Short mmCIF file of C-alpha atoms and ligand atoms in Angstrom, two decimals:
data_model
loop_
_atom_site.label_atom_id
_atom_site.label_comp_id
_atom_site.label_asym_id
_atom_site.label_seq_id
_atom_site.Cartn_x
_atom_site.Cartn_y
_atom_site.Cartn_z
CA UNK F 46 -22.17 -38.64 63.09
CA UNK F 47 -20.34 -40.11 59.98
CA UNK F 48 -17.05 -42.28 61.29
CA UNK F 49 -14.22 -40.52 59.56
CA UNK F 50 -10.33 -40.95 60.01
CA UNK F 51 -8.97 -38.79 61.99
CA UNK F 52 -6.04 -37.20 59.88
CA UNK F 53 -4.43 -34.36 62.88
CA UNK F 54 -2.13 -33.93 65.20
CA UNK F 55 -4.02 -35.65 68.33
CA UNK F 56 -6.06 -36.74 68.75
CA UNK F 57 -5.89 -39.53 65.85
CA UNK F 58 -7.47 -42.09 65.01
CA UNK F 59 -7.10 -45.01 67.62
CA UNK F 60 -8.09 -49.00 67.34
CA UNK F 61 -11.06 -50.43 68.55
CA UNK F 62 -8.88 -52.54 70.94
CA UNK F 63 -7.54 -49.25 72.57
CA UNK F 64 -11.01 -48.03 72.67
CA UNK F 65 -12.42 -51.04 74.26
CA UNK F 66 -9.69 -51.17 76.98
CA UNK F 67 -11.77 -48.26 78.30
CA UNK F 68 -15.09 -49.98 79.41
CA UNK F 69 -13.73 -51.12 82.75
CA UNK F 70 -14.13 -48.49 86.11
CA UNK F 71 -11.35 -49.02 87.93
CA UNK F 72 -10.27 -47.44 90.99
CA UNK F 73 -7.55 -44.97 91.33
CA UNK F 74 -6.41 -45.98 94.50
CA UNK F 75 -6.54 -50.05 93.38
CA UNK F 76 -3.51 -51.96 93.47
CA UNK F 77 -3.90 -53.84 90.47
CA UNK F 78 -4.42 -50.21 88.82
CA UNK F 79 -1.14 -48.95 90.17
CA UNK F 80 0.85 -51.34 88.67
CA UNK F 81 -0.16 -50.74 85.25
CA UNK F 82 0.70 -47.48 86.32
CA UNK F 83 3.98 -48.97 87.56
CA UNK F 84 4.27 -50.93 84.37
CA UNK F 85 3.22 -48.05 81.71
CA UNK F 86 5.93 -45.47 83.46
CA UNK F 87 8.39 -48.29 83.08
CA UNK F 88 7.63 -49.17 79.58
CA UNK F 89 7.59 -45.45 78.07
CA UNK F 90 11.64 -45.44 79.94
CA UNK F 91 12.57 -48.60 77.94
CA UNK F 92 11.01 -47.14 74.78
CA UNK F 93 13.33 -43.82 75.19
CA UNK F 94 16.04 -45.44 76.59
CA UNK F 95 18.57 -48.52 75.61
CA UNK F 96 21.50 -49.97 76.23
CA UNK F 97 24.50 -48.08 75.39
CA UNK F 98 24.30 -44.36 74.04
CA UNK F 99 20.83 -44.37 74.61
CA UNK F 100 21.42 -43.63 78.18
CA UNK F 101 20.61 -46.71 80.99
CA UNK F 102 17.44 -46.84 82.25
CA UNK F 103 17.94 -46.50 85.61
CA UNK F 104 18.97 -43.17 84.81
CA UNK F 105 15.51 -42.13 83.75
CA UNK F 106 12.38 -41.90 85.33
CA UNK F 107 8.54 -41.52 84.42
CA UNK F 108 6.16 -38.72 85.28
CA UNK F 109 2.45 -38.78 84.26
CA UNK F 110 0.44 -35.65 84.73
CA UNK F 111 -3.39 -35.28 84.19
CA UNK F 112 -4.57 -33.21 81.35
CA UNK F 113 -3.49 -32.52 77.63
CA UNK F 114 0.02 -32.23 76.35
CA UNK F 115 0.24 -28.57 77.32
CA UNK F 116 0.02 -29.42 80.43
CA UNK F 117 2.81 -31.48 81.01
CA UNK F 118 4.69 -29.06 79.49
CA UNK F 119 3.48 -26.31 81.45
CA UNK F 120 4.27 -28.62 84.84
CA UNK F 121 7.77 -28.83 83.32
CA UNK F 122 8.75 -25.53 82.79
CA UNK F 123 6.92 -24.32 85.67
CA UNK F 124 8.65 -26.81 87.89
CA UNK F 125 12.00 -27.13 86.83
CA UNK F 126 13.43 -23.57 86.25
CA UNK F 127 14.83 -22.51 89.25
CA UNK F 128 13.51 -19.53 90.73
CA UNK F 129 16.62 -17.61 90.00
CA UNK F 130 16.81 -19.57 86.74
CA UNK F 131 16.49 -18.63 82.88
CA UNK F 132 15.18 -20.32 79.91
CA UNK F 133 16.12 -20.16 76.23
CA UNK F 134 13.53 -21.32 73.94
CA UNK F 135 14.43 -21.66 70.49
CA UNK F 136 11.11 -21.24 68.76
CA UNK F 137 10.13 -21.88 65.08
CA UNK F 138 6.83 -22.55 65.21
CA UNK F 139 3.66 -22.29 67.20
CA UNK F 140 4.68 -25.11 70.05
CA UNK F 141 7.98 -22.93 70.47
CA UNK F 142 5.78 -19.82 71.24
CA UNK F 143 4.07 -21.84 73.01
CA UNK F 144 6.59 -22.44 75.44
CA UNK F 145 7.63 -19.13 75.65
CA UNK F 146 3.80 -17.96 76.27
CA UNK F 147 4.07 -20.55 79.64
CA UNK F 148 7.50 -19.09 80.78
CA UNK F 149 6.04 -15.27 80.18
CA UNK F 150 2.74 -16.09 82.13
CA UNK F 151 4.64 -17.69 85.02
CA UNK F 152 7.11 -14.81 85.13
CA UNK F 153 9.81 -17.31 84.63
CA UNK F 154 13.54 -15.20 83.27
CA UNK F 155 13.20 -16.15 79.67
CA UNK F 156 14.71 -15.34 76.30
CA UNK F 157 12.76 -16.25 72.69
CA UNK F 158 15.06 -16.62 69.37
CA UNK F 159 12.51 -16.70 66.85
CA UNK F 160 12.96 -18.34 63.49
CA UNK F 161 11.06 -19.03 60.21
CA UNK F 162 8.74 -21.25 60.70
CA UNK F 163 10.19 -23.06 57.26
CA UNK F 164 13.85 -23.16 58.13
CA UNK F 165 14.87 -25.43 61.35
CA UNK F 166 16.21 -24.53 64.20
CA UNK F 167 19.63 -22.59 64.42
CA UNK F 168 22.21 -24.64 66.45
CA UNK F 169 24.77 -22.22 66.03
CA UNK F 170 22.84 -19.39 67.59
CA UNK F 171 21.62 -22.01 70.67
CA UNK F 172 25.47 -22.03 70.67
CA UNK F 173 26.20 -18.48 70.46
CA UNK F 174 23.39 -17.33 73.07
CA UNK F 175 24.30 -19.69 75.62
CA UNK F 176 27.89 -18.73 75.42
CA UNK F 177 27.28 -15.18 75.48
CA UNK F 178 24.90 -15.00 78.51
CA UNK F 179 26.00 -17.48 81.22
CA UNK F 180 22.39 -16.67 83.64
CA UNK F 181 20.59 -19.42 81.03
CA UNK F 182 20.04 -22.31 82.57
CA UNK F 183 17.97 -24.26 81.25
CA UNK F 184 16.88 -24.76 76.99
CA UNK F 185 13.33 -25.60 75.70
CA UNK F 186 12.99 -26.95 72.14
CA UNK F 187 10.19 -28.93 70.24
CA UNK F 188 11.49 -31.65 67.93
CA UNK F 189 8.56 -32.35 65.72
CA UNK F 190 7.39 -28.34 65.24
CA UNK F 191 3.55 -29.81 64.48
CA UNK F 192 2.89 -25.97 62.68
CA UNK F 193 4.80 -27.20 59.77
CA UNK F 194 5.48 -30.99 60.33
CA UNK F 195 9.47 -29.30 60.43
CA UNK F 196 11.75 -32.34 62.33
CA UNK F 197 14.22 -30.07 64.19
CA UNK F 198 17.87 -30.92 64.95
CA UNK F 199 17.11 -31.75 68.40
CA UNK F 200 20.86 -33.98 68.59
CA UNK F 201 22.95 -31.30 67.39
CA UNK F 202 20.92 -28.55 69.98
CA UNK F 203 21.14 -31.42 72.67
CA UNK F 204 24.43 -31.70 72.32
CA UNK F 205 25.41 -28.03 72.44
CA UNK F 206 23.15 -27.89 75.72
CA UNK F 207 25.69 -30.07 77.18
CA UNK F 208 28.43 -28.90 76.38
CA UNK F 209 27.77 -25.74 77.86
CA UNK F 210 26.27 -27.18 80.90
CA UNK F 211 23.02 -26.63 81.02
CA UNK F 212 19.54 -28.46 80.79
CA UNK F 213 18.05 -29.54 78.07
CA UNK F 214 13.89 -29.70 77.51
CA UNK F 215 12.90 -31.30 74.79
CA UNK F 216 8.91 -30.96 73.43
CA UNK F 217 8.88 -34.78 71.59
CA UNK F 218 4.96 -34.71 71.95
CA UNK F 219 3.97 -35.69 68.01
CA UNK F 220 7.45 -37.60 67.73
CA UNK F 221 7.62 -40.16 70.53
CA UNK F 222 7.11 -43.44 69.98
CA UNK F 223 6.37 -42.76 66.66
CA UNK F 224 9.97 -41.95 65.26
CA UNK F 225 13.61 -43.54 66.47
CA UNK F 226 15.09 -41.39 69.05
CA UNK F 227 16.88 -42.13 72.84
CA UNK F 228 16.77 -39.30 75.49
CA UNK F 229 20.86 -40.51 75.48
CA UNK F 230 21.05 -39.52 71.87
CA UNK F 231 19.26 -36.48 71.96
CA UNK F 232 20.88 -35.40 75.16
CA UNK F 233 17.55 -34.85 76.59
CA UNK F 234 17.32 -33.94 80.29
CA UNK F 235 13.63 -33.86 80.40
CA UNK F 236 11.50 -35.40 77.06
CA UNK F 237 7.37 -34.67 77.02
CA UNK F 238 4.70 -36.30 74.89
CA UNK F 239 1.46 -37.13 75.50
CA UNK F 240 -0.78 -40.16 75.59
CA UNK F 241 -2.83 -39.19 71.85
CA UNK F 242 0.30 -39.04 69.85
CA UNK F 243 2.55 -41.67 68.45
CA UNK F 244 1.68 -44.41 70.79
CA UNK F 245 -2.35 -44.01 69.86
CA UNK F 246 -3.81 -43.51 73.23
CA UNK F 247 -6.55 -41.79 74.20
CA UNK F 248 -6.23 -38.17 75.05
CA UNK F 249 -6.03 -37.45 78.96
CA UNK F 250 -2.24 -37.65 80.52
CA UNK F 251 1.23 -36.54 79.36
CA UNK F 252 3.91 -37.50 80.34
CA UNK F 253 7.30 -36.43 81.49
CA UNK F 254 10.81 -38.55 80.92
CA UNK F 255 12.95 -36.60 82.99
CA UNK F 256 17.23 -38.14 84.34
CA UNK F 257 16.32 -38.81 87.76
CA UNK F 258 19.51 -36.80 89.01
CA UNK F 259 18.46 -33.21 87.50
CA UNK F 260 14.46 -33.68 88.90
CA UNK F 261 15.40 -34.84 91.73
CA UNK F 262 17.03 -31.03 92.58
CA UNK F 263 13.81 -29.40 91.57
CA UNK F 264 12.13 -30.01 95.14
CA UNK F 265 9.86 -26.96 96.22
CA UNK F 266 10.71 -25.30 92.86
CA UNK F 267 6.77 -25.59 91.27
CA UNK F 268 5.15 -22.26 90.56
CA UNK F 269 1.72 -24.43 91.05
CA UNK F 270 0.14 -27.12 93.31
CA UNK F 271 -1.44 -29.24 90.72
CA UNK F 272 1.30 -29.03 87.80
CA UNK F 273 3.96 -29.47 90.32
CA UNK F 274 5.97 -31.88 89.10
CA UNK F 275 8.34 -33.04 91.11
CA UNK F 276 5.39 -33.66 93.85
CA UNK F 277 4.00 -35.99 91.04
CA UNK F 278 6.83 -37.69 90.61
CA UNK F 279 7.49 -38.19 94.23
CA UNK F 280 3.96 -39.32 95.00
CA UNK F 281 4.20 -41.78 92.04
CA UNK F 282 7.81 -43.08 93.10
CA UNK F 283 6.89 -43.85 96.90
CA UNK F 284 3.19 -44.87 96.76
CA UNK F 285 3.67 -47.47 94.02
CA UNK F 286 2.10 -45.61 91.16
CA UNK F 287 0.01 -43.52 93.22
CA UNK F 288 -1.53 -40.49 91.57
CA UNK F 289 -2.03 -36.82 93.29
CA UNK F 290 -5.90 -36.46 92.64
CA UNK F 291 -7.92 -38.50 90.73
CA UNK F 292 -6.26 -40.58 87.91
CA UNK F 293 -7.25 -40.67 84.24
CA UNK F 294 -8.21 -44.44 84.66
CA UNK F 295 -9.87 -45.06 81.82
CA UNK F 296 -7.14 -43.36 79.55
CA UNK F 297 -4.40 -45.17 81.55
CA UNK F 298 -6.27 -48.73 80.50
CA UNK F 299 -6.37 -47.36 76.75
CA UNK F 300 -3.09 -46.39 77.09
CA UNK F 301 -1.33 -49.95 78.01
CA UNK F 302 -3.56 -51.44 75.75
CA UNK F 303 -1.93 -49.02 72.95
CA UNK F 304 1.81 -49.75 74.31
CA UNK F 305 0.88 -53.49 74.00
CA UNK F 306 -0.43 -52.64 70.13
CA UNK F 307 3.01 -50.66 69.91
CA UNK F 308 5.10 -54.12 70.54
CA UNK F 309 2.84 -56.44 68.38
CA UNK F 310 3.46 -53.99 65.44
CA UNK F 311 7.20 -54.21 65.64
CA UNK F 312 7.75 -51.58 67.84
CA UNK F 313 8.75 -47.79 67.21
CA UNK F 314 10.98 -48.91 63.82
CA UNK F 315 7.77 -50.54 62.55
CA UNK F 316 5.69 -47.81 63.37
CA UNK F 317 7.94 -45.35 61.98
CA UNK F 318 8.51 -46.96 58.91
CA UNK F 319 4.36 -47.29 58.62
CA UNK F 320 4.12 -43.98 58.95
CA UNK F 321 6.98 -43.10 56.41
CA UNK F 322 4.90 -44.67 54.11
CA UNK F 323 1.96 -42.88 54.62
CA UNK F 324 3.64 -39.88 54.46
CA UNK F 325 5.46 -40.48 50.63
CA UNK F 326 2.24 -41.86 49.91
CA UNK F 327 0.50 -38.86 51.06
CA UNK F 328 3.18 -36.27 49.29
CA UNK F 329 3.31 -38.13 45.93
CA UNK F 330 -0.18 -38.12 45.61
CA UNK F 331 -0.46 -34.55 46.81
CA UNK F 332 2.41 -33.11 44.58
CA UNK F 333 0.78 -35.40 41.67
CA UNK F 334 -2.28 -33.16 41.73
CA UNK F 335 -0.72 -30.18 41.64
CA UNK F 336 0.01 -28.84 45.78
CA UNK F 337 3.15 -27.89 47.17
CA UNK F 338 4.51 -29.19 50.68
CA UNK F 339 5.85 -25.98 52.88
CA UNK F 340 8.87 -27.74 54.23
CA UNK F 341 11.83 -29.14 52.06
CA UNK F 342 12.11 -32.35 52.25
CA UNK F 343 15.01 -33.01 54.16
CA UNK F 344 13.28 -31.27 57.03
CA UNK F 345 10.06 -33.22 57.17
CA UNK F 346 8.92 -35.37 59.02
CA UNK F 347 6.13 -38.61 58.25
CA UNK F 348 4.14 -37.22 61.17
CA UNK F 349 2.25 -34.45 59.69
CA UNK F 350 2.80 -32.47 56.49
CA UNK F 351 1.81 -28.46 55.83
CA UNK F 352 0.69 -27.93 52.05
CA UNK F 353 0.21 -24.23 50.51
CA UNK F 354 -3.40 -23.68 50.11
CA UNK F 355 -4.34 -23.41 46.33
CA UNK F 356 -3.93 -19.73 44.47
CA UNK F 357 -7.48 -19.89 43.25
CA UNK F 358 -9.48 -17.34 44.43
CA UNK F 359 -12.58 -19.91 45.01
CA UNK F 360 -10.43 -22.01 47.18
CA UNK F 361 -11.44 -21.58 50.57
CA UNK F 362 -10.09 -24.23 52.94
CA UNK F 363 -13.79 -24.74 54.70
CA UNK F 364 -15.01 -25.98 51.16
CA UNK F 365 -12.64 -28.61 51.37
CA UNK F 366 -12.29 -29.50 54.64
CA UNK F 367 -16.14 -30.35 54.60
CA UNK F 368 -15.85 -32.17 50.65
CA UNK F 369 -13.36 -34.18 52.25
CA UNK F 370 -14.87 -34.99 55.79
CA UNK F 371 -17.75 -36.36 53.68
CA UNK F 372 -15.68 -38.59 52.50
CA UNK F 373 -14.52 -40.16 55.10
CA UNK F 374 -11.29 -37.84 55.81
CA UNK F 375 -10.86 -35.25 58.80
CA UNK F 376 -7.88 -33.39 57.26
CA UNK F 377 -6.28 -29.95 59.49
CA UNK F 378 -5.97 -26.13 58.79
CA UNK F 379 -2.68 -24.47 58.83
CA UNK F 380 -1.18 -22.75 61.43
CA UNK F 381 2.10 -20.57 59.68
CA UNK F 382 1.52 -17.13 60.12
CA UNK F 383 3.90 -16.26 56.44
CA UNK F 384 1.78 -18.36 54.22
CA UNK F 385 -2.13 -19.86 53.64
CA UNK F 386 -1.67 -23.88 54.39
CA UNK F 387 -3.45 -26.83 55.48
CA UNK F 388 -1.75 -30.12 57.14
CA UNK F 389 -2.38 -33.49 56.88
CA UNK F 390 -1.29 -35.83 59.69
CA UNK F 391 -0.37 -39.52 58.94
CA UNK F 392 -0.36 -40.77 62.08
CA UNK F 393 -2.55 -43.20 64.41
CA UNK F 394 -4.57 -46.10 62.93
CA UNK F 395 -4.25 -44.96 59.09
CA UNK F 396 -2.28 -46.98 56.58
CA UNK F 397 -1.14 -46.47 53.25
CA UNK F 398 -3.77 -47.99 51.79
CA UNK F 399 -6.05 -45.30 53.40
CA UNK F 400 -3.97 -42.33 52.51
CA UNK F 401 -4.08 -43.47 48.81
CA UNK F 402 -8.44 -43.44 48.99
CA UNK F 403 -7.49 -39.95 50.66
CA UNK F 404 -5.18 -39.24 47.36
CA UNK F 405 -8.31 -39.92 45.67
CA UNK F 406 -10.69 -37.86 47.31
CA UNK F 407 -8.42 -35.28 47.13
CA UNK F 408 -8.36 -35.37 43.29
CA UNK F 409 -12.37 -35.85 43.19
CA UNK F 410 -12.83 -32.67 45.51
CA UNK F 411 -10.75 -30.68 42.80
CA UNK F 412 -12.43 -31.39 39.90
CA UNK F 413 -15.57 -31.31 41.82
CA UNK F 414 -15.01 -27.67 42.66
CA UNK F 415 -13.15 -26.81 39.28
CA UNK F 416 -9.96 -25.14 41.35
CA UNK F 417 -7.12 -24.23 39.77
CA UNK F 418 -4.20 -26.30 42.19
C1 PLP B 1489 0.11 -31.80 70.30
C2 PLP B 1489 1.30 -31.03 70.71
C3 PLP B 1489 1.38 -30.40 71.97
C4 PLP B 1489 0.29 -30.46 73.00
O1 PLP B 1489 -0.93 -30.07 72.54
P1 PLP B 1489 -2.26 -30.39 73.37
O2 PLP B 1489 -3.31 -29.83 72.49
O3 PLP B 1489 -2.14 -29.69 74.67
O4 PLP B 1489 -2.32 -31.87 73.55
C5 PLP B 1489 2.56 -29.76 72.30
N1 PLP B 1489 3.60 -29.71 71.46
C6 PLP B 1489 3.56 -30.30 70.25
C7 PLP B 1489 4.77 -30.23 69.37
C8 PLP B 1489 2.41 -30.98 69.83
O5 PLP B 1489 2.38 -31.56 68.63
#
């Protein structure tokens, strides 16, 4: 197998610092273990909390749950909906259906408003629908829709949330830690990501930052035993960082290595502006040779950017995808149902120096193949 950069959504490209942080076996019921634990589940509250409008931090609390990212989001809407409850999702992409898919296969009360997947979400009609029908109570909404790269309003939705009293879950899984945001800003009741996003983990937990007050109602509420997550929570709280059933060790190392990495690079406003640049580096060189992004650019994001495939007939995305691999280059197919696109994800160990040999490659595959862009 050929190294190559991993240029998707998770998982990305990680350093070989992270990686080594992995060759230790540890034990899940250690004590030195459970306070990195401890000490990761305080650090991701600091990093979506500060002082002021960001919301305190002893408001907030940390839940890590084993698995991928769909999995903490699955123990969140399956544990925090009431049983008499209802959720809006507000869905403009395929995370959004997502959502809905979870709520619709735990028979949880739920109500879709679909959107293009190129235009972001409607605040007005989050207004409008929560007004109308008082039995909502609770909102779902992904802020970075990965389908398109699309950066939704989360804010302005959080914000109408509150106003009308309800609960606000927000799906922050490819834009946490990687792009400026406070759960106090975004009026976020309960925020998920993941450990293979922003902060360049290793896949294996996500991860819940939920305002104590609201989970701490949700006791008894879990439509499952091992996504229940107020039983994680309250196992991690009162044993010290214990885990129900056996603990992603190894990721959990990687992972405090990676929020260590996250600090010595300046933090989330250094990693955000990193990735800004890889992502103007990226469109630039993109829109030099000829491809169009889907998204307009004041709704994009620098975490991963959907391109309309080429009109040529010859094209064929596989062609690519392996011309590029090749090369060094892992690149990602589309996932819009209204139009033929491929992504490109700029986060994780990549730098602008890297995207522009990608730029390259991209131009050499082209005239390689003779398509028309
Ligand atoms: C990556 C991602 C997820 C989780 O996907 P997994 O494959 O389960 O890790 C959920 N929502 C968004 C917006 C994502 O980008």
């Amino acid at each position: 197998m050929h190294p190559y950069f991993l240029l998707t959504p998770g998982p990305l490209s990680t350093s070989r610092t992270v990686k080594e942080a992995m060759l230790r076996d540890v034990s899940t019921w250690d004590r030195d273990y459970n306070d990195v634990v401890q000490d990761v589940r305080r650090q991701l509250v600091t990093l979506a909390t500060d002082e002021g409008e960001g919301g305190s931090a002893a408001e907030y609390t940390a839940v890590l749950v084993q698995g991928s990212g769909t999995f903490a989001v699955e123990a969140t809407i399956g544990s925090v909906v009431p049983p008499d409850g209802k959720l809006l999702v507000a869905a403009n992409g395929a995370y959004g259906e997502r959502i809905a898919q979870i709520a619709a296969r735990l028979s949880i009360d739920h109500m879709a408003l679909p959107q293009p997947e190129t235009e972001p979400a409607d605040v007005a009609r989050i207004d409008r629908a929560l007004a109308d029908d008082r039995r909502i109570t609770h909102v779902a909404l992904v802020h970075c829709e990965t389908t398109t790269g699309m950066l939704n309003p989360a804010a302005a939705v959080g914000q109408a949330v509150r106003k009308h009293g309800r609960t606000f879950i927000l799906d922050a899984m490819s834009s946490f830690g990687g792009t400026p945001l406070t759960v106090g800003a975004l009026a976020a009741d309960y925020l998920i990501s993941s450990a293979n996003k922003c902060i360049e983990g290793v896949p294996g937990f996500g991860f819940v930052i939920a305002r104590r007050a609201v989970l701490e109602k949700t006791a008894g509420w879990a439509r499952s035993l091992s996504l229940d997550l107020f039983d994680q929570w309250r196992e991690m709280e009162s044993k010290g960082g214990k885990w129900r059933y056996t603990s992603p060790t190894h990721v959990v190392l990687a992972f405090a290595q990676a929020l260590a990495e996250l600090v010595a690079e300046g933090g989330v406003a250094a990693r955000y502006a990193r990735y800004t640049e890889n992502h103007r580096v990226l469109v630039e060189g993109l829109v030099g040779l000829g491809f169009r992004p889907l998204v307009a650019p004041e709704h994009r994001s620098p975490i991963i950017t959907a391109f309309l495939c080429p009109r040529d007939p010859a094209f064929t995305f596989d062609a690519m995808y392996e011309a590029l691999k090749s090369r060094g280059f892992v690149i990602y197919p589309g996932k819009v149902s209204q139009a033929e696109t491929f992504r490109v994800g700029t986060i994780g160990q990549v730098f602008p120096t890297d995207i522009r040999r990608l730029v390259e490659c991209f131009g050499k595959v082209i005239r390689e193949f003779a398509w028309q862009v």
